[in-house]
mmCIF file of C-alpha atoms and ligand atoms in Angstrom:
data_model
loop_
_atom_site.group_PDB
_atom_site.id
_atom_site.type_symbol
_atom_site.label_atom_id
_atom_site.label_comp_id
_atom_site.label_asym_id
_atom_site.label_seq_id
_atom_site.Cartn_x
_atom_site.Cartn_y
_atom_site.Cartn_z
ATOM 1 C CA MET A 1 -24.248 -96.635 34.024
ATOM 2 C CA ALA A 2 -20.973 -98.618 34.241
ATOM 3 C CA ARG A 3 -18.215 -97.811 31.927
ATOM 4 C CA HIS A 4 -17.248 -100.901 29.815
ATOM 5 C CA PHE A 5 -14.100 -101.614 27.799
ATOM 6 C CA LEU A 6 -15.238 -103.727 24.890
ATOM 7 C CA THR A 7 -13.130 -102.089 22.274
ATOM 8 C CA LEU A 8 -10.462 -99.280 22.305
ATOM 9 C CA ASN A 9 -13.187 -96.929 21.157
ATOM 10 C CA ASP A 10 -14.763 -97.062 24.618
ATOM 11 C CA LEU A 11 -11.956 -94.714 25.712
ATOM 12 C CA SER A 12 -11.087 -91.228 24.442
ATOM 13 C CA PRO A 13 -7.559 -90.555 23.106
ATOM 14 C CA ALA A 14 -6.773 -88.573 26.318
ATOM 15 C CA GLU A 15 -8.115 -91.305 28.504
ATOM 16 C CA ILE A 16 -5.901 -93.862 26.635
ATOM 17 C CA GLU A 17 -2.833 -91.688 26.989
ATOM 18 C CA GLY A 18 -3.660 -91.165 30.686
ATOM 19 C CA LEU A 19 -3.809 -94.937 31.194
ATOM 20 C CA VAL A 20 -0.464 -95.359 29.356
ATOM 21 C CA TYR A 21 1.270 -92.830 31.674
ATOM 22 C CA ARG A 22 -0.435 -94.329 34.753
ATOM 23 C CA ALA A 23 0.754 -97.796 33.666
ATOM 24 C CA ILE A 24 4.353 -96.499 33.356
ATOM 25 C CA ASP A 25 4.160 -95.068 36.907
ATOM 26 C CA LEU A 26 2.631 -98.256 38.287
ATOM 27 C CA LYS A 27 5.422 -100.208 36.670
ATOM 28 C CA ALA A 28 8.054 -98.040 38.329
ATOM 29 C CA ALA A 29 6.301 -98.474 41.731
ATOM 30 C CA PHE A 30 6.124 -102.222 41.114
ATOM 31 C CA LYS A 31 9.954 -102.296 40.364
ATOM 32 C CA ARG A 32 10.431 -100.515 43.727
ATOM 33 C CA ARG A 33 8.196 -103.269 45.265
ATOM 34 C CA GLU A 34 5.664 -100.644 46.335
ATOM 35 C CA LEU A 35 2.130 -101.880 45.960
ATOM 36 C CA GLN A 36 -0.722 -99.448 45.483
ATOM 37 C CA ARG A 37 -3.943 -100.756 47.043
ATOM 38 C CA THR A 38 -6.303 -98.767 44.780
ATOM 39 C CA CYS A 39 -8.777 -101.633 44.374
ATOM 40 C CA ASN A 40 -8.798 -102.693 47.961
ATOM 41 C CA GLY A 41 -11.615 -105.129 48.573
ATOM 42 C CA ARG A 42 -12.745 -105.149 44.916
ATOM 43 C CA VAL A 43 -13.490 -108.421 43.084
ATOM 44 C CA LEU A 44 -12.965 -109.115 39.412
ATOM 45 C CA ALA A 45 -14.804 -112.165 37.903
ATOM 46 C CA MET A 46 -12.822 -113.590 34.821
ATOM 47 C CA ILE A 47 -14.724 -115.695 32.325
ATOM 48 C CA PHE A 48 -12.390 -117.577 29.955
ATOM 49 C CA GLU A 49 -14.209 -119.405 27.093
ATOM 50 C CA LYS A 50 -10.792 -119.665 25.259
ATOM 51 C CA SER A 51 -7.366 -120.566 26.607
ATOM 52 C CA SER A 52 -5.091 -117.907 28.119
ATOM 53 C CA THR A 53 -1.728 -117.553 29.845
ATOM 54 C CA ARG A 54 -0.835 -113.818 29.781
ATOM 55 C CA THR A 55 -4.444 -112.417 30.128
ATOM 56 C CA ARG A 56 -5.326 -114.694 33.084
ATOM 57 C CA VAL A 57 -1.988 -114.204 34.987
ATOM 58 C CA SER A 58 -1.840 -110.410 34.367
ATOM 59 C CA PHE A 59 -5.437 -109.685 35.478
ATOM 60 C CA GLU A 60 -5.202 -112.085 38.504
ATOM 61 C CA THR A 61 -1.866 -110.687 39.585
ATOM 62 C CA ALA A 62 -3.036 -107.129 38.988
ATOM 63 C CA MET A 63 -6.024 -107.598 41.328
ATOM 64 C CA ALA A 64 -3.760 -109.161 44.006
ATOM 65 C CA HIS A 65 -1.331 -106.236 43.832
ATOM 66 C CA LEU A 66 -4.130 -103.676 43.933
ATOM 67 C CA GLY A 67 -5.562 -105.186 47.025
ATOM 68 C CA GLY A 68 -8.480 -106.942 45.376
ATOM 69 C CA HIS A 69 -9.282 -110.450 44.325
ATOM 70 C CA ALA A 70 -9.954 -112.162 41.008
ATOM 71 C CA ILE A 71 -12.161 -115.216 40.370
ATOM 72 C CA PHE A 72 -11.439 -117.574 37.396
ATOM 73 C CA LEU A 73 -14.363 -119.012 35.651
ATOM 74 C CA SER A 74 -14.308 -121.511 32.749
ATOM 75 C CA PRO A 75 -17.252 -123.017 30.892
ATOM 76 C CA GLN A 76 -16.232 -126.392 32.341
ATOM 77 C CA ASP A 77 -16.798 -125.490 35.857
ATOM 78 C CA SER A 78 -19.495 -122.785 35.601
ATOM 79 C CA GLN A 79 -23.094 -122.958 34.511
ATOM 80 C CA LEU A 80 -22.251 -121.084 31.259
ATOM 81 C CA GLY A 81 -20.913 -124.342 29.948
ATOM 82 C CA ARG A 82 -24.313 -125.968 30.705
ATOM 83 C CA GLY A 83 -26.220 -123.397 28.815
ATOM 84 C CA GLU A 84 -27.003 -120.659 31.354
ATOM 85 C CA PRO A 85 -27.589 -117.525 29.266
ATOM 86 C CA VAL A 86 -24.946 -114.766 29.265
ATOM 87 C CA GLU A 87 -27.704 -112.331 30.047
ATOM 88 C CA ASP A 88 -28.573 -114.214 33.249
ATOM 89 C CA THR A 89 -24.871 -114.699 34.166
ATOM 90 C CA ALA A 90 -24.196 -110.951 33.688
ATOM 91 C CA LYS A 91 -27.131 -109.958 35.939
ATOM 92 C CA VAL A 92 -26.057 -112.469 38.674
ATOM 93 C CA LEU A 93 -22.392 -111.512 38.624
ATOM 94 C CA SER A 94 -23.297 -107.827 38.800
ATOM 95 C CA GLU A 95 -25.004 -108.429 42.123
ATOM 96 C CA MET A 96 -21.697 -109.717 43.581
ATOM 97 C CA VAL A 97 -18.594 -108.477 41.918
ATOM 98 C CA ASP A 98 -17.167 -105.090 40.981
ATOM 99 C CA GLY A 99 -16.086 -105.910 37.453
ATOM 100 C CA ILE A 100 -16.119 -108.714 34.945
ATOM 101 C CA MET A 101 -13.588 -109.760 32.313
ATOM 102 C CA ILE A 102 -14.588 -112.082 29.544
ATOM 103 C CA ARG A 103 -12.712 -113.787 26.831
ATOM 104 C CA THR A 104 -14.902 -115.459 24.305
ATOM 105 C CA PHE A 105 -15.500 -116.170 20.598
ATOM 106 C CA GLU A 106 -18.253 -114.037 19.001
ATOM 107 C CA HIS A 107 -17.884 -110.392 19.919
ATOM 108 C CA ALA A 108 -21.701 -110.026 20.184
ATOM 109 C CA ARG A 109 -21.542 -112.341 23.164
ATOM 110 C CA ILE A 110 -19.461 -109.743 25.022
ATOM 111 C CA THR A 111 -21.753 -106.908 23.906
ATOM 112 C CA ARG A 112 -24.785 -108.871 25.180
ATOM 113 C CA PHE A 113 -23.004 -109.577 28.406
ATOM 114 C CA ALA A 114 -22.220 -105.864 28.850
ATOM 115 C CA GLU A 115 -25.800 -104.719 28.041
ATOM 116 C CA ASN A 116 -26.949 -106.893 30.979
ATOM 117 C CA SER A 117 -24.169 -105.981 33.459
ATOM 118 C CA SER A 118 -24.379 -103.104 35.938
ATOM 119 C CA VAL A 119 -20.632 -103.317 36.622
ATOM 120 C CA PRO A 120 -17.833 -102.644 34.164
ATOM 121 C CA VAL A 121 -17.209 -105.381 31.564
ATOM 122 C CA ILE A 122 -13.712 -105.760 30.086
ATOM 123 C CA ASN A 123 -13.019 -107.549 26.723
ATOM 124 C CA GLY A 124 -10.183 -109.967 27.406
ATOM 125 C CA LEU A 125 -10.287 -110.930 23.717
ATOM 126 C CA SER A 126 -12.950 -111.793 21.289
ATOM 127 C CA ASP A 127 -12.887 -113.064 17.671
ATOM 128 C CA SER A 128 -12.977 -109.359 16.629
ATOM 129 C CA TYR A 129 -10.884 -107.318 19.120
ATOM 130 C CA HIS A 130 -8.164 -107.544 21.764
ATOM 131 C CA PRO A 131 -8.220 -104.137 23.352
ATOM 132 C CA CYS A 132 -6.286 -104.947 26.496
ATOM 133 C CA GLN A 133 -3.362 -106.081 24.312
ATOM 134 C CA LEU A 134 -3.319 -102.596 22.648
ATOM 135 C CA LEU A 135 -3.034 -100.813 26.059
ATOM 136 C CA ALA A 136 0.158 -102.889 26.807
ATOM 137 C CA ASP A 137 1.487 -102.386 23.285
ATOM 138 C CA LEU A 138 0.984 -98.587 23.366
ATOM 139 C CA GLN A 139 2.597 -98.521 26.812
ATOM 140 C CA THR A 140 5.653 -100.439 25.329
ATOM 141 C CA PHE A 141 5.704 -97.979 22.383
ATOM 142 C CA TYR A 142 5.667 -94.964 24.576
ATOM 143 C CA GLU A 143 8.409 -96.303 26.867
ATOM 144 C CA ARG A 144 10.652 -97.126 23.906
ATOM 145 C CA LYS A 145 9.926 -94.296 21.525
ATOM 146 C CA GLY A 146 7.627 -91.682 23.052
ATOM 147 C CA PRO A 147 4.209 -90.661 21.908
ATOM 148 C CA VAL A 148 2.937 -92.718 18.917
ATOM 149 C CA LYS A 149 1.151 -89.822 17.093
ATOM 150 C CA GLY A 150 2.481 -89.479 13.578
ATOM 151 C CA ARG A 151 4.669 -92.570 13.758
ATOM 152 C CA LYS A 152 4.603 -95.490 11.293
ATOM 153 C CA VAL A 153 3.494 -98.978 12.365
ATOM 154 C CA ALA A 154 3.506 -101.975 10.118
ATOM 155 C CA TRP A 155 1.236 -104.946 10.659
ATOM 156 C CA LEU A 156 2.134 -108.086 8.638
ATOM 157 C CA GLY A 157 -0.025 -111.163 8.304
ATOM 158 C CA ASP A 158 -3.534 -111.988 9.345
ATOM 159 C CA GLY A 159 -6.043 -109.143 9.577
ATOM 160 C CA ASN A 160 -7.306 -110.546 12.843
ATOM 161 C CA ASN A 161 -8.682 -109.473 16.174
ATOM 162 C CA VAL A 162 -5.383 -107.889 17.326
ATOM 163 C CA CYS A 163 -5.080 -106.184 13.934
ATOM 164 C CA ASN A 164 -8.526 -104.736 14.351
ATOM 165 C CA SER A 165 -7.557 -103.291 17.752
ATOM 166 C CA TRP A 166 -4.400 -101.694 16.023
ATOM 167 C CA ILE A 167 -6.823 -100.128 13.405
ATOM 168 C CA ASN A 168 -8.863 -98.600 16.290
ATOM 169 C CA ALA A 169 -5.647 -97.356 18.037
ATOM 170 C CA ALA A 170 -4.317 -95.839 14.700
ATOM 171 C CA ARG A 171 -7.501 -93.780 14.381
ATOM 172 C CA LEU A 172 -7.670 -92.766 18.054
ATOM 173 C CA MET A 173 -4.004 -92.037 18.525
ATOM 174 C CA ASP A 174 -3.368 -90.638 15.042
ATOM 175 C CA PHE A 175 -0.591 -92.714 13.831
ATOM 176 C CA HIS A 176 -0.025 -94.443 10.355
ATOM 177 C CA LEU A 177 -0.824 -98.156 10.267
ATOM 178 C CA HIS A 178 0.324 -100.028 7.173
ATOM 179 C CA ILE A 179 -1.220 -103.402 6.904
ATOM 180 C CA ALA A 180 0.283 -106.011 4.610
ATOM 181 C CA CYS A 181 -1.977 -109.093 4.262
ATOM 182 C CA PRO A 182 -3.423 -111.416 1.544
ATOM 183 C CA GLU A 183 -6.823 -110.520 0.151
ATOM 184 C CA GLU A 184 -8.386 -113.533 1.888
ATOM 185 C CA TYR A 185 -7.356 -112.255 5.342
ATOM 186 C CA GLU A 186 -7.880 -108.599 5.126
ATOM 187 C CA PRO A 187 -9.458 -106.891 8.146
ATOM 188 C CA ASP A 188 -13.173 -106.324 7.986
ATOM 189 C CA GLY A 189 -14.241 -103.728 5.364
ATOM 190 C CA GLU A 190 -16.291 -101.947 7.920
ATOM 191 C CA MET A 191 -13.319 -101.624 10.201
ATOM 192 C CA LEU A 192 -11.249 -99.987 7.498
ATOM 193 C CA ALA A 193 -14.136 -97.676 6.321
ATOM 194 C CA GLY A 194 -14.221 -95.929 9.641
ATOM 195 C CA SER A 195 -10.496 -95.495 10.092
ATOM 196 C CA GLY A 196 -9.983 -92.337 8.012
ATOM 197 C CA GLY A 197 -6.561 -91.678 6.547
ATOM 198 C CA ASN A 198 -4.709 -93.555 9.153
ATOM 199 C CA ILE A 199 -4.709 -96.960 7.522
ATOM 200 C CA THR A 200 -2.807 -98.094 4.364
ATOM 201 C CA LEU A 201 -3.669 -101.686 3.030
ATOM 202 C CA THR A 202 -1.055 -103.339 0.812
ATOM 203 C CA ARG A 203 -0.057 -106.713 -0.481
ATOM 204 C CA ASP A 204 3.590 -105.782 -0.273
ATOM 205 C CA PRO A 205 5.132 -106.555 3.124
ATOM 206 C CA GLN A 206 8.387 -104.772 2.197
ATOM 207 C CA GLN A 207 6.499 -101.636 1.360
ATOM 208 C CA ALA A 208 4.499 -101.823 4.623
ATOM 209 C CA ALA A 209 7.746 -102.183 6.633
ATOM 210 C CA ALA A 210 9.734 -99.467 4.888
ATOM 211 C CA ASN A 211 10.891 -97.011 7.489
ATOM 212 C CA ALA A 212 8.484 -98.340 10.118
ATOM 213 C CA ASP A 213 9.143 -97.391 13.716
ATOM 214 C CA LEU A 214 7.381 -100.631 14.773
ATOM 215 C CA VAL A 215 6.707 -103.935 13.103
ATOM 216 C CA VAL A 216 3.947 -106.119 14.553
ATOM 217 C CA THR A 217 2.578 -109.547 13.685
ATOM 218 C CA ASP A 218 0.495 -112.270 15.294
ATOM 219 C CA THR A 219 -0.240 -116.008 14.815
ATOM 220 C CA TRP A 220 -1.705 -116.982 11.453
ATOM 221 C CA MET A 221 -4.166 -119.281 13.171
ATOM 222 C CA SER A 222 -6.241 -117.635 16.008
ATOM 223 C CA MET A 223 -8.075 -119.684 18.576
ATOM 224 C CA GLY A 224 -11.087 -121.235 16.798
ATOM 225 C CA GLN A 225 -9.393 -121.362 13.416
ATOM 226 C CA GLU A 226 -7.568 -124.668 13.852
ATOM 227 C CA ALA A 227 -9.397 -126.354 10.945
ATOM 228 C CA GLU A 228 -8.067 -123.710 8.433
ATOM 229 C CA ARG A 229 -4.339 -124.311 9.337
ATOM 230 C CA GLN A 230 -3.186 -125.562 5.854
ATOM 231 C CA GLU A 231 -4.777 -122.836 3.723
ATOM 232 C CA ARG A 232 -3.745 -120.051 6.206
ATOM 233 C CA GLN A 233 -0.202 -121.269 6.196
ATOM 234 C CA GLU A 234 0.047 -121.124 2.447
ATOM 235 C CA LEU A 235 -1.593 -117.821 1.875
ATOM 236 C CA LEU A 236 0.152 -116.061 4.773
ATOM 237 C CA GLU A 237 3.681 -117.335 4.182
ATOM 238 C CA PRO A 238 4.774 -114.326 2.106
ATOM 239 C CA PHE A 239 3.929 -112.060 5.156
ATOM 240 C CA GLN A 240 6.403 -113.512 7.630
ATOM 241 C CA VAL A 241 8.378 -111.041 9.655
ATOM 242 C CA ASN A 242 11.998 -111.959 9.166
ATOM 243 C CA GLU A 243 15.450 -110.251 9.016
ATOM 244 C CA GLU A 244 14.908 -109.240 5.400
ATOM 245 C CA ILE A 245 11.679 -107.372 6.376
ATOM 246 C CA LEU A 246 13.259 -105.691 9.437
ATOM 247 C CA ALA A 247 16.033 -104.485 7.185
ATOM 248 C CA GLN A 248 13.497 -102.262 5.362
ATOM 249 C CA ALA A 249 12.323 -100.615 8.590
ATOM 250 C CA ALA A 250 13.786 -97.668 10.481
ATOM 251 C CA ALA A 251 17.215 -98.312 11.897
ATOM 252 C CA ASP A 252 15.834 -98.254 15.474
ATOM 253 C CA VAL A 253 12.729 -100.250 14.682
ATOM 254 C CA ILE A 254 11.170 -102.487 17.392
ATOM 255 C CA PHE A 255 9.223 -105.703 16.893
ATOM 256 C CA MET A 256 6.148 -106.679 18.876
ATOM 257 C CA HIS A 257 3.998 -109.802 18.991
ATOM 258 C CA CYS A 258 1.086 -110.328 21.468
ATOM 259 C CA LEU A 259 2.223 -114.023 21.926
ATOM 260 C CA PRO A 260 1.929 -116.954 21.780
ATOM 261 C CA ALA A 261 4.247 -116.989 18.754
ATOM 262 C CA TYR A 262 5.139 -119.649 16.311
ATOM 263 C CA ARG A 263 8.759 -119.339 15.201
ATOM 264 C CA GLY A 264 9.265 -120.171 11.541
ATOM 265 C CA ALA A 265 5.694 -119.257 10.730
ATOM 266 C CA GLU A 266 4.619 -115.559 11.251
ATOM 267 C CA VAL A 267 7.952 -114.633 12.657
ATOM 268 C CA SER A 268 11.525 -116.039 12.278
ATOM 269 C CA ALA A 269 13.367 -116.980 15.399
ATOM 270 C CA GLY A 270 16.141 -114.501 14.532
ATOM 271 C CA VAL A 271 13.625 -111.628 14.747
ATOM 272 C CA ILE A 272 11.655 -112.628 17.875
ATOM 273 C CA ASP A 273 14.777 -113.597 19.757
ATOM 274 C CA GLY A 274 16.806 -110.778 18.319
ATOM 275 C CA SER A 275 17.815 -107.363 19.571
ATOM 276 C CA ARG A 276 14.895 -105.475 17.982
ATOM 277 C CA SER A 277 12.240 -107.672 19.752
ATOM 278 C CA VAL A 278 10.524 -106.149 22.766
ATOM 279 C CA VAL A 279 8.066 -109.061 23.193
ATOM 280 C CA TRP A 280 8.947 -109.866 26.768
ATOM 281 C CA GLU A 281 8.436 -106.413 28.154
ATOM 282 C CA GLU A 282 5.384 -106.146 25.948
ATOM 283 C CA ALA A 283 3.944 -109.223 27.684
ATOM 284 C CA GLY A 284 5.042 -107.887 31.088
ATOM 285 C CA ASN A 285 3.224 -104.576 30.394
ATOM 286 C CA ARG A 286 -0.099 -106.441 30.351
ATOM 287 C CA LEU A 287 0.163 -106.395 34.106
ATOM 288 C CA HIS A 288 0.831 -102.637 34.320
ATOM 289 C CA ALA A 289 -1.527 -101.485 31.652
ATOM 290 C CA GLN A 290 -4.470 -103.535 33.081
ATOM 291 C CA LYS A 291 -3.815 -102.233 36.537
ATOM 292 C CA ALA A 292 -4.311 -98.714 35.218
ATOM 293 C CA LEU A 293 -7.405 -99.973 33.440
ATOM 294 C CA LEU A 294 -8.790 -101.641 36.563
ATOM 295 C CA GLU A 295 -8.232 -98.583 38.714
ATOM 296 C CA PHE A 296 -9.978 -96.476 36.051
ATOM 297 C CA LEU A 297 -13.023 -98.706 35.628
ATOM 298 C CA LEU A 298 -13.472 -100.215 39.223
HETATM 299 N N1 LIG B 301 -1.524 -112.100 24.277
HETATM 300 C C1 LIG B 301 -2.464 -112.831 25.023
HETATM 301 O O1 LIG B 301 -3.543 -112.328 25.138
HETATM 302 O O2 LIG B 301 -2.036 -113.976 25.476
HETATM 303 P P1 LIG B 301 -2.912 -115.091 26.212
HETATM 304 O O3 LIG B 301 -3.771 -115.774 25.139
HETATM 305 O O4 LIG B 301 -1.904 -116.089 26.766
HETATM 306 O O5 LIG B 301 -3.713 -114.459 27.282
HETATM 307 N N1 LIG B 302 -5.168 -113.676 17.470
HETATM 308 C C1 LIG B 302 -4.787 -114.575 18.544
HETATM 309 C C2 LIG B 302 -4.396 -113.721 19.815
HETATM 310 C C3 LIG B 302 -4.012 -114.626 21.020
HETATM 311 C C4 LIG B 302 -3.682 -113.799 22.188
HETATM 312 C C5 LIG B 302 -6.011 -115.363 18.912
HETATM 313 O O1 LIG B 302 -7.104 -114.852 18.839
HETATM 314 O O2 LIG B 302 -5.831 -116.549 19.155
#
């Protein structure tokens, strides 16, 4: 049976930490221009049913560096867009490639894909989760501040797919995640139910940010939610990460955002372009963290 990576829960805490440390080593090797051909001859198919910059480039580059190859498939130019079932696609691709990354809307589509795939399937973002982002974010935290266990992370804004993966991370890695969001955009009740004492939900962004080691946010309008722009903007406005919010956090707080970011909406320009922001190295770590993941799964 192939190991899949559909949510962070598919890995144990020890495995996640192992991937983080391997990613840090791979990054050092990359900086020395040493390439490790640990996926020599391996092929990754990448299905993108939503747009991407970072996920596509990081997976494709990772496979090239590791000695393998990546194939980009979009609905426009594959039979998926003409209605070939995911089950059939999964079975066919399993006959040819060593792993499949998929970015899509409904999370159940990825689950169905994985159930029909005999090679590892990686969730490159669904409406519900973004686990690859969390590997890079955890790596960034470890590099800057050491192990995350027992630390305080504040999530401000939409209780979305990335937030759900932070909830999984908080439970697995045993840190405190304070989520400040409006009632309308809370994370799924089921998500919160399974997360033990690691999650605090609040309407007060200042309280969430108080003494936080890390403040994180994401766009107020995820892919597929374009029609809700106006109401989201209005309800989420009090949850912007700005200088006033960061002033509540620990003196050495860092700021993360998975990107793409919208300055003046979920984050002020002063914060994302300021000295506390680690967003560029966070984005760069997608490459290293996913190399560690690809080695592990393929
Ligand atoms: N953060 C992230 O997944 O970015 P892309 O949508 O550009 O892949
Ligand atoms: N929450 C965002 C993340 C983009 C990487 C979205 O789903 O569009």
